[in-house]
mmCIF file of C-alpha atoms in Angstrom:
data_model
loop_
_atom_site.group_PDB
_atom_site.id
_atom_site.type_symbol
_atom_site.label_atom_id
_atom_site.label_comp_id
_atom_site.label_asym_id
_atom_site.label_seq_id
_atom_site.Cartn_x
_atom_site.Cartn_y
_atom_site.Cartn_z
ATOM 1 C CA MET A 1 -18.192 -46.001 -42.831
ATOM 2 C CA ARG A 2 -15.660 -48.816 -42.644
ATOM 3 C CA LYS A 3 -13.754 -47.305 -45.582
ATOM 4 C CA ILE A 4 -13.548 -43.928 -43.829
ATOM 5 C CA VAL A 5 -12.251 -45.507 -40.618
ATOM 6 C CA LEU A 6 -9.698 -47.528 -42.579
ATOM 7 C CA LEU A 7 -8.489 -44.399 -44.408
ATOM 8 C CA LEU A 8 -8.128 -42.517 -41.117
ATOM 9 C CA LEU A 9 -6.078 -45.382 -39.666
ATOM 10 C CA LEU A 10 -3.741 -45.510 -42.681
ATOM 11 C CA PHE A 11 -3.309 -41.729 -42.991
ATOM 12 C CA PRO A 12 -0.462 -41.382 -40.416
ATOM 13 C CA PHE A 13 1.551 -44.098 -42.189
ATOM 14 C CA THR A 14 1.331 -42.315 -45.525
ATOM 15 C CA LEU A 15 2.589 -39.122 -43.885
ATOM 16 C CA ALA A 16 5.544 -40.964 -42.347
ATOM 17 C CA ALA A 17 6.404 -42.540 -45.678
ATOM 18 C CA GLN A 18 6.368 -39.154 -47.395
ATOM 19 C CA SER A 19 8.547 -37.631 -44.689
ATOM 20 C CA ASP A 20 11.124 -40.442 -44.898
ATOM 21 C CA SER A 21 11.420 -40.163 -48.650
ATOM 22 C CA ILE A 22 12.424 -36.514 -48.305
ATOM 23 C CA THR A 23 14.781 -36.615 -45.335
ATOM 24 C CA VAL A 24 16.444 -40.037 -45.478
ATOM 25 C CA ILE A 25 19.597 -40.313 -47.612
ATOM 26 C CA PRO A 26 19.736 -43.595 -49.561
ATOM 27 C CA PRO A 27 22.551 -45.922 -48.401
ATOM 28 C CA GLY A 28 25.653 -45.457 -50.480
ATOM 29 C CA GLY A 29 24.322 -42.298 -52.094
ATOM 30 C CA ILE A 30 26.501 -39.389 -53.143
ATOM 31 C CA GLN A 31 25.308 -36.258 -51.349
ATOM 32 C CA ASP A 32 27.612 -33.656 -52.851
ATOM 33 C CA SER A 33 30.802 -33.215 -54.875
ATOM 34 C CA VAL A 34 33.371 -30.611 -55.844
ATOM 35 C CA PRO A 35 33.050 -29.871 -59.585
ATOM 36 C CA GLU A 36 35.953 -30.956 -61.804
ATOM 37 C CA THR A 37 37.442 -33.130 -59.050
ATOM 38 C CA SER A 38 37.117 -36.672 -57.699
ATOM 39 C CA ILE A 39 36.241 -35.354 -54.216
ATOM 40 C CA ILE A 40 32.769 -36.446 -53.145
ATOM 41 C CA LEU A 41 30.671 -36.479 -49.996
ATOM 42 C CA LYS A 42 29.208 -39.939 -49.535
ATOM 43 C CA ASP A 43 27.312 -41.098 -46.453
ATOM 44 C CA ASN A 44 28.470 -37.918 -44.672
ATOM 45 C CA ASP A 45 32.127 -38.762 -45.303
ATOM 46 C CA LEU A 46 34.424 -36.839 -47.607
ATOM 47 C CA ILE A 47 36.299 -39.223 -49.897
ATOM 48 C CA PHE A 48 38.474 -39.234 -53.006
ATOM 49 C CA GLN A 49 37.330 -41.770 -55.598
ATOM 50 C CA LYS A 50 38.675 -42.081 -59.127
ATOM 51 C CA VAL A 51 38.676 -44.702 -61.868
ATOM 52 C CA TYR A 52 41.890 -44.956 -63.896
ATOM 53 C CA MET A 53 41.824 -46.525 -67.365
ATOM 54 C CA THR A 54 44.571 -48.765 -68.738
ATOM 55 C CA ALA A 55 45.159 -51.234 -71.575
ATOM 56 C CA LEU A 56 46.213 -53.994 -69.154
ATOM 57 C CA ASN A 57 44.121 -57.002 -68.185
ATOM 58 C CA LYS A 58 43.395 -57.370 -64.479
ATOM 59 C CA ASP A 59 46.186 -59.889 -63.788
ATOM 60 C CA ASP A 60 48.878 -57.750 -65.393
ATOM 61 C CA LEU A 61 47.392 -54.633 -63.817
ATOM 62 C CA ALA A 62 47.406 -56.195 -60.337
ATOM 63 C CA SER A 63 51.066 -57.162 -60.769
ATOM 64 C CA LYS A 64 52.031 -53.696 -61.962
ATOM 65 C CA LEU A 65 50.166 -51.978 -59.129
ATOM 66 C CA LYS A 66 51.889 -54.143 -56.522
ATOM 67 C CA LEU A 67 55.225 -52.940 -57.887
ATOM 68 C CA PHE A 68 54.094 -49.330 -58.259
ATOM 69 C CA LEU A 69 52.302 -48.667 -54.949
ATOM 70 C CA PRO A 70 55.335 -48.935 -52.609
ATOM 71 C CA GLY A 71 56.837 -45.954 -54.453
ATOM 72 C CA ILE A 72 54.033 -43.612 -53.395
ATOM 73 C CA LYS A 73 55.152 -41.265 -50.630
ATOM 74 C CA SER A 74 53.836 -42.090 -47.155
ATOM 75 C CA PHE A 75 51.850 -45.086 -48.492
ATOM 76 C CA GLN A 76 52.048 -48.629 -47.201
ATOM 77 C CA LEU A 77 50.190 -51.706 -48.374
ATOM 78 C CA ALA A 78 48.339 -53.649 -45.708
ATOM 79 C CA ASP A 79 49.617 -57.094 -44.800
ATOM 80 C CA ALA A 80 48.827 -59.996 -47.122
ATOM 81 C CA THR A 81 45.925 -61.259 -45.012
ATOM 82 C CA ASN A 82 43.969 -58.086 -45.864
ATOM 83 C CA GLN A 83 44.520 -58.384 -49.635
ATOM 84 C CA THR A 84 42.845 -60.325 -52.407
ATOM 85 C CA ALA A 85 44.023 -60.841 -55.976
ATOM 86 C CA TYR A 86 42.045 -57.882 -57.307
ATOM 87 C CA GLN A 87 41.473 -55.762 -54.221
ATOM 88 C CA LEU A 88 44.364 -54.076 -52.455
ATOM 89 C CA ARG A 89 44.235 -52.179 -49.185
ATOM 90 C CA GLY A 90 46.706 -49.723 -47.767
ATOM 91 C CA ARG A 91 47.190 -46.616 -45.705
ATOM 92 C CA LEU A 92 48.543 -43.112 -46.105
ATOM 93 C CA SER A 93 50.364 -41.992 -42.964
ATOM 94 C CA SER A 94 51.649 -38.459 -42.308
ATOM 95 C CA TYR A 95 50.931 -37.545 -45.918
ATOM 96 C CA PHE A 96 51.501 -33.878 -46.758
ATOM 97 C CA ILE A 97 49.582 -32.250 -49.598
ATOM 98 C CA ASN A 98 52.095 -30.371 -51.745
ATOM 99 C CA PHE A 99 50.053 -27.248 -52.488
ATOM 100 C CA ARG A 100 53.208 -25.177 -52.962
ATOM 101 C CA LYS A 101 53.880 -26.646 -56.414
ATOM 102 C CA SER A 102 50.971 -24.628 -57.793
ATOM 103 C CA GLN A 103 50.926 -21.758 -55.281
ATOM 104 C CA ASN A 104 53.573 -19.047 -55.022
ATOM 105 C CA ASN A 105 52.584 -17.991 -51.516
ATOM 106 C CA ASN A 106 50.449 -19.131 -48.595
ATOM 107 C CA TYR A 107 47.670 -16.604 -49.158
ATOM 108 C CA GLY A 108 44.206 -18.163 -49.213
ATOM 109 C CA ILE A 109 45.438 -21.627 -48.184
ATOM 110 C CA ALA A 110 43.232 -23.558 -45.754
ATOM 111 C CA GLU A 111 45.194 -23.917 -42.511
ATOM 112 C CA PHE A 112 44.610 -27.659 -42.192
ATOM 113 C CA LEU A 113 46.701 -28.263 -45.338
ATOM 114 C CA PHE A 114 49.793 -27.389 -43.313
ATOM 115 C CA HIS A 115 49.213 -30.536 -41.218
ATOM 116 C CA PRO A 116 49.766 -34.189 -42.212
ATOM 117 C CA LEU A 117 46.933 -36.393 -43.392
ATOM 118 C CA ASN A 118 46.212 -40.031 -42.519
ATOM 119 C CA ALA A 119 43.768 -42.067 -44.605
ATOM 120 C CA ASP A 120 42.718 -45.571 -45.642
ATOM 121 C CA VAL A 121 43.046 -46.603 -49.287
ATOM 122 C CA LEU A 122 41.135 -49.248 -51.234
ATOM 123 C CA ILE A 123 42.145 -50.204 -54.783
ATOM 124 C CA GLN A 124 39.769 -52.365 -56.833
ATOM 125 C CA ILE A 125 41.028 -53.913 -60.066
ATOM 126 C CA LYS A 126 39.176 -54.993 -63.202
ATOM 127 C CA ASP A 127 40.188 -55.598 -66.797
ATOM 128 C CA GLY A 128 41.309 -52.281 -68.264
ATOM 129 C CA LYS A 129 40.711 -50.175 -65.165
ATOM 130 C CA TYR A 130 41.218 -49.747 -61.435
ATOM 131 C CA ARG A 131 39.404 -47.618 -58.888
ATOM 132 C CA VAL A 132 41.150 -45.848 -56.026
ATOM 133 C CA THR A 133 39.119 -44.800 -52.989
ATOM 134 C CA VAL A 134 40.785 -42.744 -50.251
ATOM 135 C CA PHE A 135 38.592 -42.521 -47.145
ATOM 136 C CA ASN A 136 38.677 -41.992 -43.382
ATOM 137 C CA MET A 137 40.812 -38.911 -44.039
ATOM 138 C CA VAL A 138 42.060 -37.437 -40.767
ATOM 139 C CA VAL A 139 44.090 -34.258 -40.281
ATOM 140 C CA LYS A 140 46.811 -35.118 -37.768
ATOM 141 C CA ASP A 141 48.013 -32.891 -34.938
ATOM 142 C CA TYR A 142 45.829 -29.936 -35.821
ATOM 143 C CA TYR A 143 46.193 -27.419 -33.015
ATOM 144 C CA ASP A 144 44.237 -24.629 -31.396
ATOM 145 C CA ARG A 145 46.214 -21.955 -29.593
ATOM 146 C CA THR A 146 45.080 -20.824 -26.188
ATOM 147 C CA ASP A 147 47.480 -18.080 -25.141
ATOM 148 C CA THR A 148 50.849 -19.858 -25.166
ATOM 149 C CA VAL A 149 49.535 -23.446 -24.980
ATOM 150 C CA LYS A 150 48.938 -25.580 -28.072
ATOM 151 C CA TYR A 151 46.237 -28.244 -27.942
ATOM 152 C CA LYS A 152 46.678 -30.852 -30.670
ATOM 153 C CA PHE A 153 43.788 -32.822 -32.125
ATOM 154 C CA ASP A 154 43.203 -35.417 -34.835
ATOM 155 C CA LEU A 155 40.182 -34.187 -36.782
ATOM 156 C CA SER A 156 38.312 -35.692 -39.714
ATOM 157 C CA ILE A 157 38.592 -33.707 -42.915
ATOM 158 C CA GLU A 158 34.808 -33.219 -42.806
ATOM 159 C CA SER A 159 35.339 -31.020 -39.743
ATOM 160 C CA PHE A 160 36.903 -28.464 -42.062
ATOM 161 C CA MET A 161 35.236 -28.995 -45.417
ATOM 162 C CA ALA A 162 31.633 -30.037 -44.723
ATOM 163 C CA LYS A 163 28.646 -28.084 -43.458
ATOM 164 C CA ASP A 164 25.005 -28.568 -42.455
ATOM 165 C CA LYS A 165 25.765 -31.581 -40.245
ATOM 166 C CA ARG A 166 28.147 -32.992 -42.855
ATOM 167 C CA SER A 167 25.418 -33.163 -45.490
ATOM 168 C CA LYS A 168 27.092 -30.721 -47.933
ATOM 169 C CA ILE A 169 30.572 -29.655 -48.936
ATOM 170 C CA SER A 170 31.523 -26.135 -47.927
ATOM 171 C CA THR A 171 31.532 -23.647 -50.809
ATOM 172 C CA ARG A 172 33.964 -21.217 -49.155
ATOM 173 C CA GLY A 173 36.784 -20.283 -51.500
ATOM 174 C CA HIS A 174 39.653 -21.692 -49.433
ATOM 175 C CA ASP A 175 37.784 -25.000 -48.898
ATOM 176 C CA ILE A 176 37.174 -25.461 -52.627
ATOM 177 C CA LYS A 177 40.817 -24.609 -53.265
ATOM 178 C CA ALA A 178 41.867 -27.172 -50.632
ATOM 179 C CA ALA A 179 39.688 -29.830 -52.283
ATOM 180 C CA LYS A 180 41.379 -29.113 -55.619
ATOM 181 C CA PHE A 181 44.850 -29.380 -54.070
ATOM 182 C CA ILE A 182 43.951 -32.718 -52.437
ATOM 183 C CA ASN A 183 42.402 -33.957 -55.679
ATOM 184 C CA SER A 184 45.414 -33.020 -57.795
ATOM 185 C CA GLU A 185 47.867 -34.600 -55.359
ATOM 186 C CA LEU A 186 45.978 -37.891 -55.044
ATOM 187 C CA ILE A 187 45.230 -38.195 -58.772
ATOM 188 C CA ASN A 188 48.938 -37.968 -59.598
ATOM 189 C CA SER A 189 50.047 -40.166 -56.700
ATOM 190 C CA PHE A 190 47.929 -43.171 -57.703
ATOM 191 C CA ASP A 191 48.258 -42.902 -61.488
ATOM 192 C CA ILE A 192 50.506 -45.731 -62.707
ATOM 193 C CA ASN A 193 51.186 -43.777 -65.883
ATOM 194 C CA SER A 194 52.125 -40.466 -64.241
ATOM 195 C CA LYS A 195 55.664 -41.356 -63.132
ATOM 196 C CA THR A 196 58.074 -44.268 -63.338
ATOM 197 C CA ARG A 197 58.162 -45.511 -59.771
ATOM 198 C CA ILE A 198 58.387 -49.265 -60.244
ATOM 199 C CA LYS A 199 61.217 -50.676 -58.163
ATOM 200 C CA GLU A 200 63.078 -53.445 -59.964
ATOM 201 C CA ASP A 201 64.313 -54.922 -56.693
ATOM 202 C CA PHE A 202 60.818 -55.148 -55.147
#
C-alpha cells in the first residue's frame, strides 16, 4: 500500500519532467539555421556566426585583425577597456547590405534590406582561426506608412525573419534570399583574406 501511495505522489513530478524535456530549449542551443549560410537562430535571436581559418598564430592574427577591422565599412572597434588580447568587440552602425551586386533589379527583395542595420560584433581569436559573431541585429528607421505620415521604428531582424514566437526562421522565399544576402555581405566583410584593407598608417 505504501508503494502505491508513493507512486501516486511521484507521478505528477514525472509528468512535469517529461513536459519540460519537450518544450524547454537548452541554454545556448541552436534552434534553426539557413542552409548553406552562417545565419542561425540561437536562443530566439538571429545571429551570424562564422569561423575563419588562417595559418597565423593567435598573436599575429590578433595584430593583423586590429589593423584590418577599421577598414570595414560602418564598423568601429569598442574602446580599449572592452577588449582583451584575444577577444575584440565592435559595432556595425548604419550598415547597408549591398544586395544590388548580385541582383539586377529590386524584384523579390525583402523591404527591410533597404534600411540600415545596426549590430554588435564579437571576434574571438585562437591559433589558426578566429570566430566572428554578429548579434543584436536591428533594422534602423523602418517605417510604416499611414496615409501621408511615416512612422519610423527600430526593429530587431527577428521581427522580419523569424516565426512561431521566434522559434524558427521563416521559410518564405524573400526571407531566405535576405538571409543569403546578409550572409554573403558579412562573410566577405570580416574575411582578412578577401581584400587588402590594412592601413599602414593605423
